[in-house]
mmCIF file of C-alpha atoms in Angstrom:
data_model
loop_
_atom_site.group_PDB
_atom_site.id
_atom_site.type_symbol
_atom_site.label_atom_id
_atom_site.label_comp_id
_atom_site.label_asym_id
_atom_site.label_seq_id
_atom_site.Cartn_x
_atom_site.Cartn_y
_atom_site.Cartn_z
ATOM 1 C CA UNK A 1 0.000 0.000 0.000
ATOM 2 C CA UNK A 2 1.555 2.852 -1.150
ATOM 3 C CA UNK A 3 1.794 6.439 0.624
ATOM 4 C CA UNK A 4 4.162 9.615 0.842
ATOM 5 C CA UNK A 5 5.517 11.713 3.128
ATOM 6 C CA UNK A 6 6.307 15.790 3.694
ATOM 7 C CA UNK A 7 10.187 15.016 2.661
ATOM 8 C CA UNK A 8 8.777 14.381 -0.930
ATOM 9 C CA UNK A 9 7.865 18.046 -0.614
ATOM 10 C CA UNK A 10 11.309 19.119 0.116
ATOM 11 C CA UNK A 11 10.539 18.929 4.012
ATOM 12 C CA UNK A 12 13.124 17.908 6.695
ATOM 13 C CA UNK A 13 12.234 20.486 9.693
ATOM 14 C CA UNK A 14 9.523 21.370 11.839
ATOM 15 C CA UNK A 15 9.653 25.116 10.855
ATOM 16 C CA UNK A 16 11.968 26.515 8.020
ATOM 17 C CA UNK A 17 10.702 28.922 5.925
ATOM 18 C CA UNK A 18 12.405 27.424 2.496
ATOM 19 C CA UNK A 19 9.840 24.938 3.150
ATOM 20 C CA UNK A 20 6.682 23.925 1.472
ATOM 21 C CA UNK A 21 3.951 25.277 4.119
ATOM 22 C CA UNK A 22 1.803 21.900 5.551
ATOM 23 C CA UNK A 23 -1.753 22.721 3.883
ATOM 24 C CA UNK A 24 -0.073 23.092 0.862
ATOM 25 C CA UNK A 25 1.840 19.572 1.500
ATOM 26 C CA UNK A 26 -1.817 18.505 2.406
ATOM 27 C CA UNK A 27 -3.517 19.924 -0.436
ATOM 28 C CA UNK A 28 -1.013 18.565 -2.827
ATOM 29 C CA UNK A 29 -0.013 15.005 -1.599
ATOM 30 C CA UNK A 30 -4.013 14.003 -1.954
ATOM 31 C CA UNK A 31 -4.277 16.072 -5.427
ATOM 32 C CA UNK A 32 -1.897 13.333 -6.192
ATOM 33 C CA UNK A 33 -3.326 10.760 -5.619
ATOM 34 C CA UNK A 34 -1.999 9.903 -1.923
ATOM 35 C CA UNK A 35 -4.766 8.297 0.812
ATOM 36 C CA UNK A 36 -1.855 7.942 3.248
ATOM 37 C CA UNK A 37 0.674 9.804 4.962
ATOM 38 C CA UNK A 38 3.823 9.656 7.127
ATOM 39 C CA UNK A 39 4.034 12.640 10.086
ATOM 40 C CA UNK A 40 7.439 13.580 8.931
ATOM 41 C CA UNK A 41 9.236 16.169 11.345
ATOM 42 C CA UNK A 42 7.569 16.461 14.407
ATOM 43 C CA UNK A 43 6.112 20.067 14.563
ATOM 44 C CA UNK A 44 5.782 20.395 10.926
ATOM 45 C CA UNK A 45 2.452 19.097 11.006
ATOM 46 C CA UNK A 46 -0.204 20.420 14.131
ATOM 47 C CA UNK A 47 0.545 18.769 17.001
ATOM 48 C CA UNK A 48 -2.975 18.894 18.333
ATOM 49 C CA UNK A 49 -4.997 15.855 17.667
ATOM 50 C CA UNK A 50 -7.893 17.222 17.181
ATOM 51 C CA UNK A 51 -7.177 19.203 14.670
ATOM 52 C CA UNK A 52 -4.759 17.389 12.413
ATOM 53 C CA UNK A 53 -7.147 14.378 12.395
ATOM 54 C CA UNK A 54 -9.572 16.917 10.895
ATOM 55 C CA UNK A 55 -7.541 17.646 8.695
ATOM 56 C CA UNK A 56 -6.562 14.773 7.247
ATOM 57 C CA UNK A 57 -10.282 13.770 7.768
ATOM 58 C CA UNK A 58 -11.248 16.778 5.069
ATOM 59 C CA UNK A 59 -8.501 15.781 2.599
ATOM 60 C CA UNK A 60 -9.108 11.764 2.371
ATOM 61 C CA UNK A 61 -5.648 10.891 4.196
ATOM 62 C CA UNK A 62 -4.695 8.536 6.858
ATOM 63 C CA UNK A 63 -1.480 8.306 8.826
ATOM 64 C CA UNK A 64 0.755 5.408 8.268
ATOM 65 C CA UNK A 65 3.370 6.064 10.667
ATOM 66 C CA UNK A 66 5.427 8.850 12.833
ATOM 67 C CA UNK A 67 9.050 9.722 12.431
ATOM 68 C CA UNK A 68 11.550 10.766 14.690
ATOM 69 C CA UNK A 69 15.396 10.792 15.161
ATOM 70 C CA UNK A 70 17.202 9.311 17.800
ATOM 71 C CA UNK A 71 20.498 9.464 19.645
ATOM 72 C CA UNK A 72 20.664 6.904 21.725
ATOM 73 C CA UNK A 73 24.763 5.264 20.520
ATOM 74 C CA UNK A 74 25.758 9.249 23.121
ATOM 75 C CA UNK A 75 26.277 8.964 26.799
ATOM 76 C CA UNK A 76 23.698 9.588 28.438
ATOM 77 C CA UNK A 77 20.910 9.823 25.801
ATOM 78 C CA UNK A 78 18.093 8.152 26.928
ATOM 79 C CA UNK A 79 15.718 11.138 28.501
ATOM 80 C CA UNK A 80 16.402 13.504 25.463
ATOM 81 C CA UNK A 81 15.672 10.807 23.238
ATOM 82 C CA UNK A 82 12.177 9.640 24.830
ATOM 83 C CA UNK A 83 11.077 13.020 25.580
ATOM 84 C CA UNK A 84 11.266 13.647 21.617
ATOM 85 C CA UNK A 85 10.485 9.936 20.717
ATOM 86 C CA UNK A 86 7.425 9.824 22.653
ATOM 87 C CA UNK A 87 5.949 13.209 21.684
ATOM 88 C CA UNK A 88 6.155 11.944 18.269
ATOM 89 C CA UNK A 89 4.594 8.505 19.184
ATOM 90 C CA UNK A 90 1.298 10.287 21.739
ATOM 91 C CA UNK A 91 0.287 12.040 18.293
ATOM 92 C CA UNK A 92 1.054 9.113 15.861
ATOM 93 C CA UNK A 93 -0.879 6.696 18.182
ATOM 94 C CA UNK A 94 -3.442 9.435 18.530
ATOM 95 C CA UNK A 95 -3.767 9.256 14.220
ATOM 96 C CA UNK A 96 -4.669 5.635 14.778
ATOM 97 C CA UNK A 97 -1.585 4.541 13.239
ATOM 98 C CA UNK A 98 0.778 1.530 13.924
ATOM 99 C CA UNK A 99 4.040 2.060 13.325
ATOM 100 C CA UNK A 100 7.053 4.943 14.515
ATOM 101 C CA UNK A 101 9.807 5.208 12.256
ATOM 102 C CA UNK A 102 12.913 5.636 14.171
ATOM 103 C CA UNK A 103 16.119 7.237 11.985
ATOM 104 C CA UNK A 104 19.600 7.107 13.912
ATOM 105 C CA UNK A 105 21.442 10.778 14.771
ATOM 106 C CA UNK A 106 24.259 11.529 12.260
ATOM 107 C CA UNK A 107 28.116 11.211 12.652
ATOM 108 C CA UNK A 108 28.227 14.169 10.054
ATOM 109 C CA UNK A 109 26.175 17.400 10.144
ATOM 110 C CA UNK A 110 23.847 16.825 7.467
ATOM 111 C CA UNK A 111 23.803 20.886 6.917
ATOM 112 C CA UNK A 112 27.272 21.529 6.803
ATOM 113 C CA UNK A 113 29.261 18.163 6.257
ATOM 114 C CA UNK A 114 31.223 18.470 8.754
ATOM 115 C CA UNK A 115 32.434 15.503 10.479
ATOM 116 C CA UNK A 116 31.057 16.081 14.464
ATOM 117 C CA UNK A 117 31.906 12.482 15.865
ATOM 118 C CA UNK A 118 33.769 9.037 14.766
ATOM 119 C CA UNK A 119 32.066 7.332 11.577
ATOM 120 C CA UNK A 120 31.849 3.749 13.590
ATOM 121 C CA UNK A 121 30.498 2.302 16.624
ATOM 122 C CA UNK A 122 33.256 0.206 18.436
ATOM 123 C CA UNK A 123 32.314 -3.382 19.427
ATOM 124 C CA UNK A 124 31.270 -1.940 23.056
ATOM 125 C CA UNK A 125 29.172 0.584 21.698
ATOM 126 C CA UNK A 126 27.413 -1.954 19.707
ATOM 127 C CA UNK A 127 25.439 -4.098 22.090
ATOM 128 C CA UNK A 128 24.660 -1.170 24.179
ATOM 129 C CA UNK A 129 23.246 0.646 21.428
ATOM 130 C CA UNK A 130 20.884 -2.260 20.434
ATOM 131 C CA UNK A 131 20.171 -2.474 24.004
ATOM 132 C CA UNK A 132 18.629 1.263 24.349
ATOM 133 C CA UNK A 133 16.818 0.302 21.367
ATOM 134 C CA UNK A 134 15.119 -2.829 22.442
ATOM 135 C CA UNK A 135 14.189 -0.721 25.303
ATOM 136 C CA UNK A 136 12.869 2.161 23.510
ATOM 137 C CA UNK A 137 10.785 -0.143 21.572
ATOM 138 C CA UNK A 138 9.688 -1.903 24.478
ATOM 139 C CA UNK A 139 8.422 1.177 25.986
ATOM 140 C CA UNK A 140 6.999 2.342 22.648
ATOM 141 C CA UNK A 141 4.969 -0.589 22.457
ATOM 142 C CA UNK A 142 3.490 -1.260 25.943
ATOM 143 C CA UNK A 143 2.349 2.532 26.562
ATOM 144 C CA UNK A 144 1.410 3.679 22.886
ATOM 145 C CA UNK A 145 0.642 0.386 21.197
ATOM 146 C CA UNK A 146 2.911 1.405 17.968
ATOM 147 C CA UNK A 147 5.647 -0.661 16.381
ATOM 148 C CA UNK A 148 9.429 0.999 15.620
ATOM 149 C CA UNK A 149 10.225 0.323 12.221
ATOM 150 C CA UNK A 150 14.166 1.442 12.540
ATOM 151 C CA UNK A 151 15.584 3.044 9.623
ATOM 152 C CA UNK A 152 19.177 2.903 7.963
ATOM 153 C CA UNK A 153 20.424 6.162 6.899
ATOM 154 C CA UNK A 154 23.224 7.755 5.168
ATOM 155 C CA UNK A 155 26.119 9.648 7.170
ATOM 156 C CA UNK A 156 24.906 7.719 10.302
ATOM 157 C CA UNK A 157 26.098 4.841 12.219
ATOM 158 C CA UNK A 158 23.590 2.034 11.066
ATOM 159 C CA UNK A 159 24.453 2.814 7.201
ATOM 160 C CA UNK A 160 26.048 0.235 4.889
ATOM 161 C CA UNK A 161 24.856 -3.512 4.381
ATOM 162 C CA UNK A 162 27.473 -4.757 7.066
ATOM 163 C CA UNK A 163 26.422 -1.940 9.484
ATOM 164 C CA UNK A 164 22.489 -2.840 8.888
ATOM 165 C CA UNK A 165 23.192 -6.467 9.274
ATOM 166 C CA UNK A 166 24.999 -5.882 12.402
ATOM 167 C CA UNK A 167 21.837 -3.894 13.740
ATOM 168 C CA UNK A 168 19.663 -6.313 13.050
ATOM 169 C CA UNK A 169 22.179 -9.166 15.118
ATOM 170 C CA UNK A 170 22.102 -7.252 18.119
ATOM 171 C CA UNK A 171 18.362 -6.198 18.004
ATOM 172 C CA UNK A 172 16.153 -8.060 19.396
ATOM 173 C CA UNK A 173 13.879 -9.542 16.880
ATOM 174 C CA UNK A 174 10.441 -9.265 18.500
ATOM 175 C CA UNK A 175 10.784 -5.435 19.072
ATOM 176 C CA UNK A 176 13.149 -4.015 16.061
ATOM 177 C CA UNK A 177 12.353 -4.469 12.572
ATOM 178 C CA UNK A 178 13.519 -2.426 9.817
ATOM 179 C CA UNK A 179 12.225 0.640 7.586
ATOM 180 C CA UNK A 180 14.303 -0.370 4.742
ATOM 181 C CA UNK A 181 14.940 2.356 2.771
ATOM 182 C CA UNK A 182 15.862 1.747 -0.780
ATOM 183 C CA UNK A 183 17.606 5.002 -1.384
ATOM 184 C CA UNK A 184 19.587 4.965 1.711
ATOM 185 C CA UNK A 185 20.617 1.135 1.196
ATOM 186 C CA UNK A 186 21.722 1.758 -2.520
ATOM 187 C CA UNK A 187 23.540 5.100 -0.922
ATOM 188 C CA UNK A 188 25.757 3.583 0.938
ATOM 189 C CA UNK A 189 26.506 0.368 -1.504
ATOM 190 C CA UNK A 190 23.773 -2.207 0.128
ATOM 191 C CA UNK A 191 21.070 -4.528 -1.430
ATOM 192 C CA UNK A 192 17.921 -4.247 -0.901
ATOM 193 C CA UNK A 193 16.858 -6.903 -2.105
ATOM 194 C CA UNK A 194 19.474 -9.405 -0.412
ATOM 195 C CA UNK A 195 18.115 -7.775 2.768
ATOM 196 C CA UNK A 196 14.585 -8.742 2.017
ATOM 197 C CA UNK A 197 15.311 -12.339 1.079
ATOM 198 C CA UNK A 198 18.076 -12.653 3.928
ATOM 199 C CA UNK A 199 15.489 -10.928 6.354
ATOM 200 C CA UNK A 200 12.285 -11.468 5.260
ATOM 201 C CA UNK A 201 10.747 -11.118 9.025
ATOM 202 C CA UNK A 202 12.327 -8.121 9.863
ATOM 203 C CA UNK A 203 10.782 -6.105 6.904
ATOM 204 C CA UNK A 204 8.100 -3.914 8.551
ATOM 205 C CA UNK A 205 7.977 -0.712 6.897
ATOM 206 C CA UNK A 206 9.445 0.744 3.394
ATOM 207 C CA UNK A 207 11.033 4.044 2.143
ATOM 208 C CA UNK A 208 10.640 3.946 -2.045
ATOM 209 C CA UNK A 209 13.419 6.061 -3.360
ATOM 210 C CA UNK A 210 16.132 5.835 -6.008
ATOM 211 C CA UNK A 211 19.674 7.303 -5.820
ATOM 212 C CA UNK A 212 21.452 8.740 -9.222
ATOM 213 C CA UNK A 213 24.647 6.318 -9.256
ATOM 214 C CA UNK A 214 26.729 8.981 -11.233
ATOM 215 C CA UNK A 215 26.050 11.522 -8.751
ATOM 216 C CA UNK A 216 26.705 9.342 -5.707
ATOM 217 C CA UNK A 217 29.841 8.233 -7.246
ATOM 218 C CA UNK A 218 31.209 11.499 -6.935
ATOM 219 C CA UNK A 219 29.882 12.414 -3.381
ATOM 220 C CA UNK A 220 31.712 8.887 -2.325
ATOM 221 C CA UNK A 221 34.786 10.315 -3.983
ATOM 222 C CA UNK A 222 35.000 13.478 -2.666
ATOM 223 C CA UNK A 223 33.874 12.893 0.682
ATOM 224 C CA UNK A 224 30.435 15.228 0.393
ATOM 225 C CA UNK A 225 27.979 15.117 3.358
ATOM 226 C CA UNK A 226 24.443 13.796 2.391
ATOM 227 C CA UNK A 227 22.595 17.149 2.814
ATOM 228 C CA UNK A 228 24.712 18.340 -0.210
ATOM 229 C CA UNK A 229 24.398 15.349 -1.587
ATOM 230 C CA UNK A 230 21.156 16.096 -2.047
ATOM 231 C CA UNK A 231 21.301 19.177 -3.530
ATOM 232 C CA UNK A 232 23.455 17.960 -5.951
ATOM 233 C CA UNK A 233 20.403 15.396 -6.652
ATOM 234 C CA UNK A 234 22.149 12.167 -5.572
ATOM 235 C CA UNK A 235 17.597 11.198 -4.723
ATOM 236 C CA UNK A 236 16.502 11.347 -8.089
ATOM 237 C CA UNK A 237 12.298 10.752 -9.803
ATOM 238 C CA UNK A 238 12.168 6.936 -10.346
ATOM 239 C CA UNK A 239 12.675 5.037 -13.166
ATOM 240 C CA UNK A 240 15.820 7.637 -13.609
ATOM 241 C CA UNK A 241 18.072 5.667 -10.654
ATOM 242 C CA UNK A 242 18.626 2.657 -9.115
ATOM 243 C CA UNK A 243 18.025 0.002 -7.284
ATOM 244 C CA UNK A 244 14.922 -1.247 -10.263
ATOM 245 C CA UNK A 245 11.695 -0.457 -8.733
ATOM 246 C CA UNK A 246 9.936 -3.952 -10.235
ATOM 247 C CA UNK A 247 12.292 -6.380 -8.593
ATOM 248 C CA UNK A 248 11.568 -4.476 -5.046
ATOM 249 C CA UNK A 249 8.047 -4.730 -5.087
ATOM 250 C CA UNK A 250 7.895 -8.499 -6.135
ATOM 251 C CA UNK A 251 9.868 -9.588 -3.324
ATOM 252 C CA UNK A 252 8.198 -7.180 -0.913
ATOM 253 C CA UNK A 253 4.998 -8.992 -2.383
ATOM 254 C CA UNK A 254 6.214 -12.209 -1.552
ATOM 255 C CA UNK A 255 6.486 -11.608 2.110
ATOM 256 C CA UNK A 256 3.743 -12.563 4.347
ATOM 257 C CA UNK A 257 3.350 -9.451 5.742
ATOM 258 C CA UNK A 258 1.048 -6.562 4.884
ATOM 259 C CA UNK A 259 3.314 -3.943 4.586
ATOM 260 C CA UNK A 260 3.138 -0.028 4.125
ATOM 261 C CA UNK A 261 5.342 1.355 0.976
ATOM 262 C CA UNK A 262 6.056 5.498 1.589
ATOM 263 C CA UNK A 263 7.244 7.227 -1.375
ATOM 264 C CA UNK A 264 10.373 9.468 -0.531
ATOM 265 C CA UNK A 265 12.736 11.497 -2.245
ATOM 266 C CA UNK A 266 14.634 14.022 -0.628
ATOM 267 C CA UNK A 267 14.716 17.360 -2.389
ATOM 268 C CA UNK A 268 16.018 20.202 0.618
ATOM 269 C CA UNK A 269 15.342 22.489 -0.234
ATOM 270 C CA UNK A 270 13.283 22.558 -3.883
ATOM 271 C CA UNK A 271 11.118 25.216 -5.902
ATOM 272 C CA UNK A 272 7.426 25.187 -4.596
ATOM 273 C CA UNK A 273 6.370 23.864 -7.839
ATOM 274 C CA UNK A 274 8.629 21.270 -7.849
ATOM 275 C CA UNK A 275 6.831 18.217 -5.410
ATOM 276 C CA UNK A 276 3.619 17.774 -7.356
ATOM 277 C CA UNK A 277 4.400 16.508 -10.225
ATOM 278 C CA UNK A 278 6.797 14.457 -9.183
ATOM 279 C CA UNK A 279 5.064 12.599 -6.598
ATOM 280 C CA UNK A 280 1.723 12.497 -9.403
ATOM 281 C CA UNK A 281 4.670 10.742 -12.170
ATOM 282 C CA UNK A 282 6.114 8.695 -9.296
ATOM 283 C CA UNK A 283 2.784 7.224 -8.062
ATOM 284 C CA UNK A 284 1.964 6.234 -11.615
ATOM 285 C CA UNK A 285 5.092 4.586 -12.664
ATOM 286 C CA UNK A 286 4.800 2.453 -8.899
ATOM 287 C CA UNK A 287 1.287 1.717 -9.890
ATOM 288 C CA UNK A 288 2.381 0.087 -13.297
ATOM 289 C CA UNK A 289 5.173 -1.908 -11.752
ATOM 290 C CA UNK A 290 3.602 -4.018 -9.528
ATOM 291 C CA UNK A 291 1.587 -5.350 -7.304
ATOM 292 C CA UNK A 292 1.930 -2.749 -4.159
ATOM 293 C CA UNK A 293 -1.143 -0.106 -4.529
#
């Protein structure tokens, strides 16, 4: 079942005026074609209930699932983290949704580039890391009912194939599973679809998104931070990039497992006019691949 998400809109903050103001992310993801939605930055959307349930009540949507970041490999981490974590997860529960997805903190500012802390977890940091996270979700679960669906991202510490497969070791199985995010996996030189075979029970959630090889090449080779990378277009409009859309959804079909499919592609920051018909072209060509709707 396929959805999108305020980062197709050139999103990534609560409040930044470069921005595409939420009505008109509203107005435009269900002119689309959209019937569901992710939260996306906390704050971006209103926070009260009430009134963002009437609004997505007025435009045909329905929330698929909260996102939040977490920080939870630093020292003493775990109060910041919940307080933000469960904000998000009150007003995604609230939406009648069932899933949070969780995205690790970076190891390079995703502004600037600059390199703020060491690329790797060491082989101490590892199983504590997992173990803050089969808390979190623990807690998650048993006082808002939702599911974390943790998801791999670029510049962060849970990144490449071998860093995702670690994750998923030292996770516990019946609390973690994984937003895989096609964009992020191809990124950082992972398989998607080795994932899905290798893992098919730890699928819960999906990110759709392509990468432009050519550009990503270059941001590998000079070093680039993934917020330039972006603006260089390393997320580009599918077909154009890779991993192949077709092969993705027929092993995501395969899996016994109703799962949610959220188009994404980052474009911070992009020309107002820019989202719409992209996400209208993108939900088309994922429509005529296969059998995810």
């Amino acid at each position: 079942m396929i959805g999108s998400a305020p980062d197709s809109w050139g999103v990534w903050f609560a409040d930044d005026p470069r921005q595409t103001p939420w009505e008109r992310f509203l107005d435009e993801v269900a002119a689309a074609g959209y019937t569901r939605i992710e939260l996306g930055p906390y704050g971006y959307l209103p926070t009260d209930p009430a009134r963002l349930r009437d609004e997505l009540d007025r435009r045909g949507l329905t929330m698929t699932a909260g996102t939040i970041f977490e920080h939870l490999h630093r020292a003493d981490s775990w109060d910041g983290t919940w307080k933000d974590v469960s904000a998000a997860a009150s007003l995604t529960a609230a939406m009648g949704a069932e899933h949070l997805v969780v995205i690790p903190d970076f190891w390079r500012d995703p502004q600037t580039g600059e390199v703020i802390e060491d690329a790797r977890l060491t082989d101490e940091q590892w199983p504590a890391y997992a173990a803050l996270m089969n808390r979190l979700a623990r807690r998650i679960r048993e006082e808002f009912g939702l599911r974390i669906q943790f998801h791999p991202h670029a510049d962060t510490h849970v990144d490449t194939h071998e860093n995702v497969e670690r994750f998923l070791h030292e996770t516990d199985p019946g609390l973690v599973n994984l937003c895989l995010d096609t964009g992020h996996i191809a990124y950082c030189g992972g398989d998607s679809l080795k994932l899905i075979r290798d893992h098919p029970d730890r699928i819960g959630y999906v990110h759709l998104k392509q990468v432009d090889p050519g550009v990503v090449a270059d941001v590998h080779e000079k070093g680039i931070g993934f917020g330039e990378a972006v603006r260089m277009g390393a997320m580009c409009e599918p077909p154009n990039g890779v991993p192949e859309m077709p092969p993705i959804l027929d092993a995501l079909a395969e899996l016994d497992a109703e799962i949610f499919a959220i188009v994404e592609q980052d474009m911070y920051p992009c020309p107002a006019d820019q989202p719409l018909p992209i996400a209208t072209r993108t939900l088309g060509y994922l429509q005529s691949c296969g059998p995810l709707r």
